[in-house]
Short mmCIF file of C-alpha atoms in Angstrom, two decimals:
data_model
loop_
_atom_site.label_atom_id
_atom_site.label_comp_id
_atom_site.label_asym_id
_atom_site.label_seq_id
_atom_site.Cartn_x
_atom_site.Cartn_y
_atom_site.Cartn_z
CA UNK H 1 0.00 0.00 0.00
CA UNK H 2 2.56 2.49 0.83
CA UNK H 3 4.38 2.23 -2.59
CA UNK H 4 5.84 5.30 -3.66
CA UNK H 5 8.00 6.29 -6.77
CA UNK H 6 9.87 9.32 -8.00
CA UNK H 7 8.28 10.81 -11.04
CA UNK H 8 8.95 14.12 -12.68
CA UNK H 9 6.46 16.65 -13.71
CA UNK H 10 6.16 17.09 -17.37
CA UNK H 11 2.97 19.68 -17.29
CA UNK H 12 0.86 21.22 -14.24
CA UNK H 13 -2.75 21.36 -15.86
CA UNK H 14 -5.87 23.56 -13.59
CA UNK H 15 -6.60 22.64 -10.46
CA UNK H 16 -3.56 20.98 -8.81
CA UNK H 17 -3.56 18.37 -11.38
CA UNK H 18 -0.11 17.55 -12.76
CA UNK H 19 1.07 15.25 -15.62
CA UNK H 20 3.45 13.20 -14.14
CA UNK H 21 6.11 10.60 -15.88
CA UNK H 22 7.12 8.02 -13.98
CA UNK H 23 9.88 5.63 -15.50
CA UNK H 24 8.50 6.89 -19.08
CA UNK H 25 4.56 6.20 -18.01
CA UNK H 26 2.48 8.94 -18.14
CA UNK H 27 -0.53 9.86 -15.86
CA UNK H 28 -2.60 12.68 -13.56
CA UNK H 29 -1.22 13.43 -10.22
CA UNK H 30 -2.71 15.73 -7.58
CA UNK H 31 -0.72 18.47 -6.26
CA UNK H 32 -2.87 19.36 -3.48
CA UNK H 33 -0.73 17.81 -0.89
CA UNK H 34 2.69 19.73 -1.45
CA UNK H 35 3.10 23.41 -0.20
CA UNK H 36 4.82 25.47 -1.44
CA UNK H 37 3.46 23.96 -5.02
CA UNK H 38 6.55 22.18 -7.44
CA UNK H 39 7.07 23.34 -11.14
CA UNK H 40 7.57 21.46 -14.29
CA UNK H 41 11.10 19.38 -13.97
CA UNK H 42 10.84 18.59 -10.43
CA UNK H 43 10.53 15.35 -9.42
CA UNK H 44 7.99 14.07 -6.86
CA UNK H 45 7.39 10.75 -5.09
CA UNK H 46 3.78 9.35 -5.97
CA UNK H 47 2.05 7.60 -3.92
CA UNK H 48 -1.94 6.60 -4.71
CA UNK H 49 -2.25 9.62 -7.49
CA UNK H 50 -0.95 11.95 -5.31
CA UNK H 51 2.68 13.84 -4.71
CA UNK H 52 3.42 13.40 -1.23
CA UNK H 53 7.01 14.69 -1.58
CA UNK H 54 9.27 16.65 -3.61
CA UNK H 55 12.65 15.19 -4.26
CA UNK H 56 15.84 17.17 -5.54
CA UNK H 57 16.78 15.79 -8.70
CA UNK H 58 19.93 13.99 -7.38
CA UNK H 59 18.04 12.27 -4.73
CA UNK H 60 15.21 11.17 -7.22
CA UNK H 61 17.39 9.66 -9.61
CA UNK H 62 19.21 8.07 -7.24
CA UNK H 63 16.06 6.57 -5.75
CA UNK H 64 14.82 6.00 -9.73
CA UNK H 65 18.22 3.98 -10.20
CA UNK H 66 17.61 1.66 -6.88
CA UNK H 67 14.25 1.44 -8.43
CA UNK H 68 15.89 0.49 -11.87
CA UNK H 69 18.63 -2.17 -10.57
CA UNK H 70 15.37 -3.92 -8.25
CA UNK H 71 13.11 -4.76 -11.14
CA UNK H 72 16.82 -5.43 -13.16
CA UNK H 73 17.36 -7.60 -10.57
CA UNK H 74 13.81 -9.34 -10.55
CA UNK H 75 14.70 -10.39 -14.27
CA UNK H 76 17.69 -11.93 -13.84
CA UNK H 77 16.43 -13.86 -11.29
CA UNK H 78 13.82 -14.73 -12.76
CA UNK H 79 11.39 -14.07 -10.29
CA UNK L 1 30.57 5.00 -13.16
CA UNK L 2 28.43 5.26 -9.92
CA UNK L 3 28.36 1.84 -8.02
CA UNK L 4 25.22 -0.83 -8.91
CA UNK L 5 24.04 0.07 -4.90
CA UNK L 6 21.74 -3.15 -5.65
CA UNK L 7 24.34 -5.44 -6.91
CA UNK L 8 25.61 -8.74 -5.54
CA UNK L 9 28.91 -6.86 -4.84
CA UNK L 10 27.44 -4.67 -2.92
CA UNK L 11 24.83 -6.58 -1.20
CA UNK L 12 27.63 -9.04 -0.26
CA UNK L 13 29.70 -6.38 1.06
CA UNK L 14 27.25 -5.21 3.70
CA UNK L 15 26.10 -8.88 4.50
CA UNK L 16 30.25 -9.47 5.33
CA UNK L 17 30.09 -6.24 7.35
CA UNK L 18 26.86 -7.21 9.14
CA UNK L 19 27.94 -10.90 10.09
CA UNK L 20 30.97 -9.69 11.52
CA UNK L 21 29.16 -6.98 13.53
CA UNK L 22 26.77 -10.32 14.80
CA UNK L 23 29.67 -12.64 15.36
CA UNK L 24 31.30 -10.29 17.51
CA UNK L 25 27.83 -9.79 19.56
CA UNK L 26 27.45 -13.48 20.22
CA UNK L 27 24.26 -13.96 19.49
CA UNK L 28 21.36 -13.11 16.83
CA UNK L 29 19.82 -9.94 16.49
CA UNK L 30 15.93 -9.48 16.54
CA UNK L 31 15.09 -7.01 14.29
CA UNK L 32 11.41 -6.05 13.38
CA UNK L 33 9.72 -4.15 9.85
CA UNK L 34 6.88 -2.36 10.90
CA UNK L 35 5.91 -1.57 7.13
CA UNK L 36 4.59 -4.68 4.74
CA UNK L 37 6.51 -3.07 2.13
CA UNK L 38 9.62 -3.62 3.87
CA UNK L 39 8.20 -7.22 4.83
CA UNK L 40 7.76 -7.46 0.77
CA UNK L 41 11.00 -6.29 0.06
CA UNK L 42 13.15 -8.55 2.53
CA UNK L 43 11.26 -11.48 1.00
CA UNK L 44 11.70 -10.11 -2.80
CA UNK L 45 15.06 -10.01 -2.07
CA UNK L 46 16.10 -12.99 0.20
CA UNK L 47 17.90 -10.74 2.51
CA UNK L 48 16.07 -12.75 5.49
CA UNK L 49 17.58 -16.18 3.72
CA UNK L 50 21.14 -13.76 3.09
CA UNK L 51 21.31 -13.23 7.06
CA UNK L 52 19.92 -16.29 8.28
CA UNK L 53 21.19 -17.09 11.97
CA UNK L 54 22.65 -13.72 12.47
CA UNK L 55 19.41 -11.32 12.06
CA UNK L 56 15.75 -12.65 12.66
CA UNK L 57 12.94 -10.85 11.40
CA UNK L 58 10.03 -9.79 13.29
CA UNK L 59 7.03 -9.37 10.55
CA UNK L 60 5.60 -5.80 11.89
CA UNK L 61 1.90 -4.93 11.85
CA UNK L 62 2.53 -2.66 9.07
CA UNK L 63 0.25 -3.96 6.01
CA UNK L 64 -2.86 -2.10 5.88
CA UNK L 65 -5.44 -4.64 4.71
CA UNK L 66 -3.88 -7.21 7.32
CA UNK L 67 -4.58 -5.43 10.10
CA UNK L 68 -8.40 -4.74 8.83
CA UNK L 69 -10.34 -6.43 11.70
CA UNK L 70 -13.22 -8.45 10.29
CA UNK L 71 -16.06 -6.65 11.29
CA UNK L 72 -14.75 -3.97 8.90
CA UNK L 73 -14.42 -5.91 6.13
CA UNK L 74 -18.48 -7.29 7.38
CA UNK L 75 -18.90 -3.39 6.83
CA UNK L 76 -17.67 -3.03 3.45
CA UNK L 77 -19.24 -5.71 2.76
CA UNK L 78 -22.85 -4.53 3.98
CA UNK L 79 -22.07 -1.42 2.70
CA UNK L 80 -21.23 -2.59 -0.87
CA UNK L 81 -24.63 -4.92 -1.08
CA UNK L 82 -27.15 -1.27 -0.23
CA UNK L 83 -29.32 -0.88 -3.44
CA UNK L 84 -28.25 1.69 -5.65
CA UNK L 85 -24.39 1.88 -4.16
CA UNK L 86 -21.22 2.03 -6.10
CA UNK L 87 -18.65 0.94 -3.54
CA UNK L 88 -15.08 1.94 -4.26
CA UNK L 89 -12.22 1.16 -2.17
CA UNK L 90 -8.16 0.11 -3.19
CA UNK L 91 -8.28 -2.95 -4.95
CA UNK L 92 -5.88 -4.85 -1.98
CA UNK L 93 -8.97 -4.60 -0.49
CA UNK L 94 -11.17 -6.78 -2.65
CA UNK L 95 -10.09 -10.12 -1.79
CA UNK L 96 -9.84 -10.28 1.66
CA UNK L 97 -12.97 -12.92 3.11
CA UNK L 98 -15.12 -11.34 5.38
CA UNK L 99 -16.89 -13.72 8.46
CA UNK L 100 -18.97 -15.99 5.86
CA UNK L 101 -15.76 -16.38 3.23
CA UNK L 102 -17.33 -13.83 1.13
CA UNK L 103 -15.11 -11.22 -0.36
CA UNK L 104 -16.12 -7.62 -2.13
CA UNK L 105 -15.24 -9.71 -5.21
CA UNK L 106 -18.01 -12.36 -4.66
CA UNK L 107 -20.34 -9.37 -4.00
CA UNK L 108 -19.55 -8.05 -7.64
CA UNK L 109 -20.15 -11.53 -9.02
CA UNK L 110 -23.21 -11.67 -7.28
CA UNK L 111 -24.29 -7.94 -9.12
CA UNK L 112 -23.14 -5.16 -6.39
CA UNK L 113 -21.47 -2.59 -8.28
CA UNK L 114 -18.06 -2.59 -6.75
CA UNK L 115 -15.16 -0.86 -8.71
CA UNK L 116 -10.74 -0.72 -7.39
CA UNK L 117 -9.36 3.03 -7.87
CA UNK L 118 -5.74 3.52 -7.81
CA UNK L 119 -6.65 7.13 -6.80
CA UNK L 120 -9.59 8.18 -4.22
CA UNK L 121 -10.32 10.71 -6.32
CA UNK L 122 -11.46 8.63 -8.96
CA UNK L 123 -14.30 8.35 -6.39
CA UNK L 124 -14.94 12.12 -6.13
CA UNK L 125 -15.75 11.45 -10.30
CA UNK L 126 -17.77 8.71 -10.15
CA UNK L 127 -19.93 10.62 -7.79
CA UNK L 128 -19.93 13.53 -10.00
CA UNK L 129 -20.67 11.40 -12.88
CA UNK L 130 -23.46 9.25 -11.33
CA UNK L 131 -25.68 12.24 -9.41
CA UNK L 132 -28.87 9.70 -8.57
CA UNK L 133 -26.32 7.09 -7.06
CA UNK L 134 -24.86 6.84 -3.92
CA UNK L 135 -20.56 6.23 -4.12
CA UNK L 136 -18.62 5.28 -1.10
CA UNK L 137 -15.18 5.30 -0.25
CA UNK L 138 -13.78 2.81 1.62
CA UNK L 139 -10.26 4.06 2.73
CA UNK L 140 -7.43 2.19 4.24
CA UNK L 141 -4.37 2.89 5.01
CA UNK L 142 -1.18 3.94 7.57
CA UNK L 143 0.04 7.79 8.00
CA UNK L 144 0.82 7.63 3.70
CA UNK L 145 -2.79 6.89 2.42
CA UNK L 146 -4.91 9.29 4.91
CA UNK L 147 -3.35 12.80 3.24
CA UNK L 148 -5.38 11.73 -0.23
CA UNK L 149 -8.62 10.60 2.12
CA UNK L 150 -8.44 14.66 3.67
CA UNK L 151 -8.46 15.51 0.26
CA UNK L 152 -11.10 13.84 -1.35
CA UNK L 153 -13.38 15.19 1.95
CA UNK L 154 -12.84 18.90 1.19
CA UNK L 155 -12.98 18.05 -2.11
CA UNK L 156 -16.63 16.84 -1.65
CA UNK L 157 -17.43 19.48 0.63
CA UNK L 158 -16.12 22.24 -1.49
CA UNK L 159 -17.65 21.11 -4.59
CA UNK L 160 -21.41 20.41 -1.98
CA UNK L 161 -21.25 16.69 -3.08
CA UNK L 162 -24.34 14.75 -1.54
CA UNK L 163 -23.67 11.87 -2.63
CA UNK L 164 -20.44 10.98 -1.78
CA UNK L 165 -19.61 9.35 0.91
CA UNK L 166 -16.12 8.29 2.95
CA UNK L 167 -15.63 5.16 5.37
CA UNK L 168 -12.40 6.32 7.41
CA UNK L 169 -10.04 2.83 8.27
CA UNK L 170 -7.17 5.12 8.81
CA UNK L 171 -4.68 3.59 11.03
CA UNK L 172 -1.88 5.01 13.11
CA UNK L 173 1.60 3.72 13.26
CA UNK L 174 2.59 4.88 16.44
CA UNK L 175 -0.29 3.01 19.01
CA UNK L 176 0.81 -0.02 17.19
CA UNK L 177 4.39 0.06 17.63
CA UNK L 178 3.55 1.18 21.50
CA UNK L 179 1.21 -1.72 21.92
CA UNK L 180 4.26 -4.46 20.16
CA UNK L 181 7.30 -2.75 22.73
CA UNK L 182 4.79 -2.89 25.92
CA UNK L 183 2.75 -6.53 25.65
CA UNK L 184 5.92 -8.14 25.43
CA UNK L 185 4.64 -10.45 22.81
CA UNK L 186 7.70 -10.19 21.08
CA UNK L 187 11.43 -9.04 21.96
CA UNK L 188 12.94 -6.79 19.55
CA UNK L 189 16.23 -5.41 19.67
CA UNK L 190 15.68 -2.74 17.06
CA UNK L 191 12.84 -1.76 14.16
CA UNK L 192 13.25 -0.52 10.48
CA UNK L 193 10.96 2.26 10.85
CA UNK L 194 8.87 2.86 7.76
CA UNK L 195 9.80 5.05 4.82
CA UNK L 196 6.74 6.55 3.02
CA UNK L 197 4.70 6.77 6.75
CA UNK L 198 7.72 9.00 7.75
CA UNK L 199 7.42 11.11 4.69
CA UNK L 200 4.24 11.99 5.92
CA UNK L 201 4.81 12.36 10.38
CA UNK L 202 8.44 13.09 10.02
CA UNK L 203 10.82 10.77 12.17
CA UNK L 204 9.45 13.29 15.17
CA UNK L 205 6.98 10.55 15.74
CA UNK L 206 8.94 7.90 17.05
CA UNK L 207 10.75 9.85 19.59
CA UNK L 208 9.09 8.72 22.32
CA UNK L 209 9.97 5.05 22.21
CA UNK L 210 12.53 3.51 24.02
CA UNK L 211 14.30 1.08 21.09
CA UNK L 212 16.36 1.62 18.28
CA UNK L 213 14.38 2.74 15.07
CA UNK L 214 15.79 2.98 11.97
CA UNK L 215 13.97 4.56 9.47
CA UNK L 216 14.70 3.24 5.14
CA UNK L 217 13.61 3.17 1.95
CA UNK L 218 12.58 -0.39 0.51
CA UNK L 219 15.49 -1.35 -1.75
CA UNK L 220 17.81 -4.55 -0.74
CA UNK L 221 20.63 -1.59 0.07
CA UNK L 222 18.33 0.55 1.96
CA UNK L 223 17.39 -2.38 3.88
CA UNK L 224 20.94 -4.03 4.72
CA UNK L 225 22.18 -0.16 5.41
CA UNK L 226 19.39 0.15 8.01
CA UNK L 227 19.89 -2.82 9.60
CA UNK L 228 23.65 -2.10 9.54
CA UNK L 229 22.85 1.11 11.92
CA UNK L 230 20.73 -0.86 14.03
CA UNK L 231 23.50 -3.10 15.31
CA UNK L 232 25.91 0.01 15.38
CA UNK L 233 23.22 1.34 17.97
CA UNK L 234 23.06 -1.74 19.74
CA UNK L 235 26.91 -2.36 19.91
CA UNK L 236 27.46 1.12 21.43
CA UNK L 237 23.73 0.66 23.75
CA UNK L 238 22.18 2.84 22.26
CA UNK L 239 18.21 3.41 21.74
CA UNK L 240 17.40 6.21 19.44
CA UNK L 241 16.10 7.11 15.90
CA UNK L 242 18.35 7.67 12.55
CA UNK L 243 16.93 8.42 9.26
CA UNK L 244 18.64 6.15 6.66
CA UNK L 245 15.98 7.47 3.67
CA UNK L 246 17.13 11.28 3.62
CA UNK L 247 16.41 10.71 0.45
CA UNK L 248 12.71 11.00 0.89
CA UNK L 249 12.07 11.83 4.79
CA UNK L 250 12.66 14.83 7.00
CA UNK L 251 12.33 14.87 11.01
CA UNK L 252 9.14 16.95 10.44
CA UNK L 253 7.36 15.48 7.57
CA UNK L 254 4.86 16.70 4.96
CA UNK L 255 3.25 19.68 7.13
CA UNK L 256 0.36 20.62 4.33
CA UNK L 257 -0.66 16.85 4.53
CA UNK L 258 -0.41 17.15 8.54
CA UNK L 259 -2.85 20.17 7.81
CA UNK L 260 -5.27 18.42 6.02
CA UNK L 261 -5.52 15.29 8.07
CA UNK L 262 -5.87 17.67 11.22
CA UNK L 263 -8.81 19.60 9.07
CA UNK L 264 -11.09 16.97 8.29
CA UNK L 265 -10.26 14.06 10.97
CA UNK L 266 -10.25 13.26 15.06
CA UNK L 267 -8.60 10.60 16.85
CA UNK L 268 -11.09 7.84 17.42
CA UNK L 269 -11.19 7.04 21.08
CA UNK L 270 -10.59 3.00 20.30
CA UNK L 271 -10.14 1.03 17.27
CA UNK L 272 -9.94 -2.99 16.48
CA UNK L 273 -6.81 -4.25 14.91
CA UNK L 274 -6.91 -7.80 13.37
CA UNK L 275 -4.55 -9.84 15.56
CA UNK L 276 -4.37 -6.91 18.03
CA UNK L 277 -7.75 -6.12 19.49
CA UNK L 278 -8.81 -3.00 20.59
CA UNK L 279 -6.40 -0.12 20.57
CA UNK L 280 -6.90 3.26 21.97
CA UNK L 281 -6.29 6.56 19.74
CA UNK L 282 -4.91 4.21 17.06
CA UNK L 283 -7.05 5.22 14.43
CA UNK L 284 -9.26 8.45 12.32
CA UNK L 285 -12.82 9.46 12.17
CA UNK L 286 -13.92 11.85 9.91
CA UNK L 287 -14.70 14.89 12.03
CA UNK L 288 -17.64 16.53 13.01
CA UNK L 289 -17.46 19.59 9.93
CA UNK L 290 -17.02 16.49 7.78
CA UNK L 291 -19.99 14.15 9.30
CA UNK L 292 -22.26 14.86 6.04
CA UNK L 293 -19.84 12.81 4.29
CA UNK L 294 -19.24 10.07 6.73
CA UNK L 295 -20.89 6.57 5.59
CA UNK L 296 -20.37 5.30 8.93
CA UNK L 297 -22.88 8.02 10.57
CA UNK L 298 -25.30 8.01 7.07
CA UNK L 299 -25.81 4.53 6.94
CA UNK L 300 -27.71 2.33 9.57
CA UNK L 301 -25.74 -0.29 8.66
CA UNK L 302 -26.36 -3.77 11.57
CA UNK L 303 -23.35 -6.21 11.94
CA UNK L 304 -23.47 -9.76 13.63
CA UNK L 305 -20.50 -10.65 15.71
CA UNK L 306 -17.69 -10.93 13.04
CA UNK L 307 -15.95 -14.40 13.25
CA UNK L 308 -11.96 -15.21 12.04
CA UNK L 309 -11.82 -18.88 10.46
CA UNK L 310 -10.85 -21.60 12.92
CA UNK L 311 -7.72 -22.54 11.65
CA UNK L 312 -6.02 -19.12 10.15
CA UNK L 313 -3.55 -18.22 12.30
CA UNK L 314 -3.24 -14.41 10.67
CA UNK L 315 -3.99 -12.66 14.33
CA UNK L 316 -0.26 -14.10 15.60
CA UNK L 317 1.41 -13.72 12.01
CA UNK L 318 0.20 -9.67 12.25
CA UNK L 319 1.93 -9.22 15.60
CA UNK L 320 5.30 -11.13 14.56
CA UNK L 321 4.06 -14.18 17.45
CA UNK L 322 4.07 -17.12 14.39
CA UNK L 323 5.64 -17.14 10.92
CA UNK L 324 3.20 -17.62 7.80
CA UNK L 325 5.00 -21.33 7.88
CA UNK L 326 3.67 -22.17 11.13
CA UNK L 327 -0.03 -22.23 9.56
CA UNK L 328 -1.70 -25.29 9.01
CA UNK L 329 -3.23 -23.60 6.07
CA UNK L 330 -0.54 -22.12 4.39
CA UNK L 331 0.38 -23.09 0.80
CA UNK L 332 -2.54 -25.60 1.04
CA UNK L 333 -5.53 -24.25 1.68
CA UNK L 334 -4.93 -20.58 1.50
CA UNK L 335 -2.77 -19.12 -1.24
CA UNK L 336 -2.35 -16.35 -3.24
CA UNK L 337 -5.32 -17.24 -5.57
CA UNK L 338 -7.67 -18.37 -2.89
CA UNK L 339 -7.13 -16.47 0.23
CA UNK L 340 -8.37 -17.75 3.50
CA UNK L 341 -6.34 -14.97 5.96
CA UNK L 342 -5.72 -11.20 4.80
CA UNK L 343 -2.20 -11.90 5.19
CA UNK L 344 -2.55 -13.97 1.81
CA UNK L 345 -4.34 -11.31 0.55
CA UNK L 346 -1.98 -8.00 0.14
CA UNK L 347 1.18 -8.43 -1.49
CA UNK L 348 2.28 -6.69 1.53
CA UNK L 349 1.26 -9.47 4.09
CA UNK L 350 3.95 -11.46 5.43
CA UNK L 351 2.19 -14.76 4.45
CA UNK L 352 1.82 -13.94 0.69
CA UNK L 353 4.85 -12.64 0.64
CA UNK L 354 6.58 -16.48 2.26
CA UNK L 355 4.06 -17.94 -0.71
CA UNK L 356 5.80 -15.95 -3.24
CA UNK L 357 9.41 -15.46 -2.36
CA UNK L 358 9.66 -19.48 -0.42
CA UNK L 359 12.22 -19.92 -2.92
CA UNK L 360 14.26 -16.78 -3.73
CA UNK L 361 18.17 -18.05 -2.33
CA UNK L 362 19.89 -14.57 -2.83
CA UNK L 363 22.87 -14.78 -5.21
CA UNK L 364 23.64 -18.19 -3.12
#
């Protein structure tokens, strides 16, 4: 349940509703929970359609890079 | 070339470092996961297998839909079967059994209108899209989930919604943690303190416990890193709480989803944890501004005494008493595909989890 991956913001739309991309899929994420509000090219952790965090960059693509080598790792394995 | 943090190498490295730490102790170390993500991710990995006789895991209370007592799932149940209801809720949700083995699944086979968002505000749409039906909510969820619940409520109010309503199951992580340190049930010498919970609270929320609590993210480095802290802490005695996910988490957490949660919900006075019982102030009710929207105050719904199955054993597994192994059930009766306990049920639960991963040796 308490999933959550960087994505970066690719276009803030009305209402607090921002295009997100996370690991090159697209989709709506609410903004309402982040104050101040982010801007397009920050990255965000999503959790349940919404940004809960922001993330500097370095940090997210560190995280996006863990996130990488895990599911790498699932397919060599084989699991 | 930035090091593979997730490779063998690496992993090996800190399992060396980590033994040697143990060895030197004399004994194992008990360490527990509060979060079923972590509980998911030590499995995934094999890092329980990896550290076998030197570190013993504790499965934590931490997975949402596990700790669902029955008589709410006998709610969403009732709830989902009143005429002219669309009943939404996060598809972990669905497959959990409720007292007579029926699950919100069998209720949409059997014609109730029951629908999985990834988002709750796909509910706040549906209601907006279906004015002359009623939509409910059902949220779950630790510290992480509730922020989008508060949300969704001043959405509905905002927007005068009537037919929209919420079922609040939000859970606390800190009366659970209390109640596992003081019944003694289990002796821990240090937790891995949840990642995305703390992103929320902040790591000011564990402060007042008297244990070691790490705090990481949910890859196989994040995990052996944490747990590498841990023993530092309990090599030099001491009991406090280190943030290994800077990354992500801050000592004072998301304040605008503090905000929220503190706008729309109140402490309930009691609430019942599967495998727990009753705990005091371990849970949210939608508060009184809110009440239009609350389900649980709208509908009369009547439950009979909720009843566990005989023989699942999920009450012990959620409270780190019995492994998923010790079941009589497990991997026979109740698997993945046909759940008996919730434990089976979210990917997060330590017995689905055992199902899955029984196998994984870790680059043995």
């Amino acid at each position: 349940m308490c999933l959550a991956i960087p994505s970066k913001i690719v276009e803030i739309l009305d209402n607090n509703i921002a295009i997100v991309d996370t690991m090159g899929v697209r989709r709506k994420a609410s903004l309402e929970l982040l104050n101040p509000k982010p801007k397009v090219g920050d990255y965000v952790l999503l959790h349940v359609g919404f940004a809960i965090e922001v993330l500097s960059e370095e940090d997210a693509l560190e995280s996006l890079k863990l996130f990488e080598e895990a599911l790498d790792y699932e397919n060599e394995f084989e699991l | 070339m930035k090091t593979n943090l997730n490779s063998k190498e690496v992993i090996l490295k800190a399992k060396d470092t980590i033994i040697k730490k143990v060895e030197k102790l004399g004994k194992p170390i008990k360490v527990m996961e509060f979060c079923g993500g972590h509980t998911h991710a030590i499995m995934r990995y094999g890092i329980d297998k990896l550290l076998k006789g030197y570190i013993e895991f504790i499965h934590g209370p931490g997975c949402p839909v596990c700790v669902a007592s029955m008589d709410r799932i006998d709610l969403a149940i009732e709830l989902a079967k009143i005429p002219n209801t669309i009943f939404t809720t996060y598809g972990d949700l669905l497959r959990v059994p409720g007292s007579h083995r029926k699950s919100l699944l069998d209720m949409r086979a059997l014609g109730c209108d029951v629908r999985s968002v990834y988002s709750c505000l796909e509910a706040f749409d549906t209601a907006l899209q279906n004015p002359n039906k009623n939509v409910v909510f059902f949220a779950i969820g630790f510290e992480t989930t509730t922020p989008p619940t508060a949300v969704l409520l001043k959405k509905a109010k905002e927007h005068k919604l009537k037919n929209l309503f919420v079922v609040s199951n939000h859970v606390m992580t800190p009366p659970a943690v209390r109640y596992i340190l003081n019944s003694g049930i289990s002796h821990i010498d240090g937790i891995i303190g949840p990642g995305h919970v703390s992103v929320i609270t902040g790591t000011k929320i564990y402060e007042e416990f008297d244990v070691s609590i790490v705090i990481s993210g949910f890859e196989a480095f994040d995990i052996l890193k944490a747990i590498n802290m841990l023993l530092d802490q309990h090599i030099k005695g001491e009991r406090k709480v280190e943030n290994a996910y800077t990354r992500a988490v801050t000592e004072e957490g998301n304040k605008e989803a503090q905000k929220l949660i503190e706008e729309t919900l109140d402490t309930r006075d009691s609430f019942s944890w599967r495998g727990i019982g009753s705990l005091p102030k371990s849970a949210l009710k939608i508060n009184d501004d809110y009440e239009i929207f609350d389900a649980e105050k709208v509908f009369d719904v009547k439950l009979p005494a909720s009843k566990e199955h005989p023989l699942c054993i999920c009450p012990k597994v959620i409270t780190g008493v019995s492994k998923p192994t010790d079941c009589k059930l497990f991997g026979n009766l109740c698997t993945p595909e046909n759940p008996i306990g919730s434990c089976m049920v979210s990917s997060e639960g330590a017995c689905a989890a055992y199902y899955k991963y029984q196998e994984v040796e870790l680059c043995m």
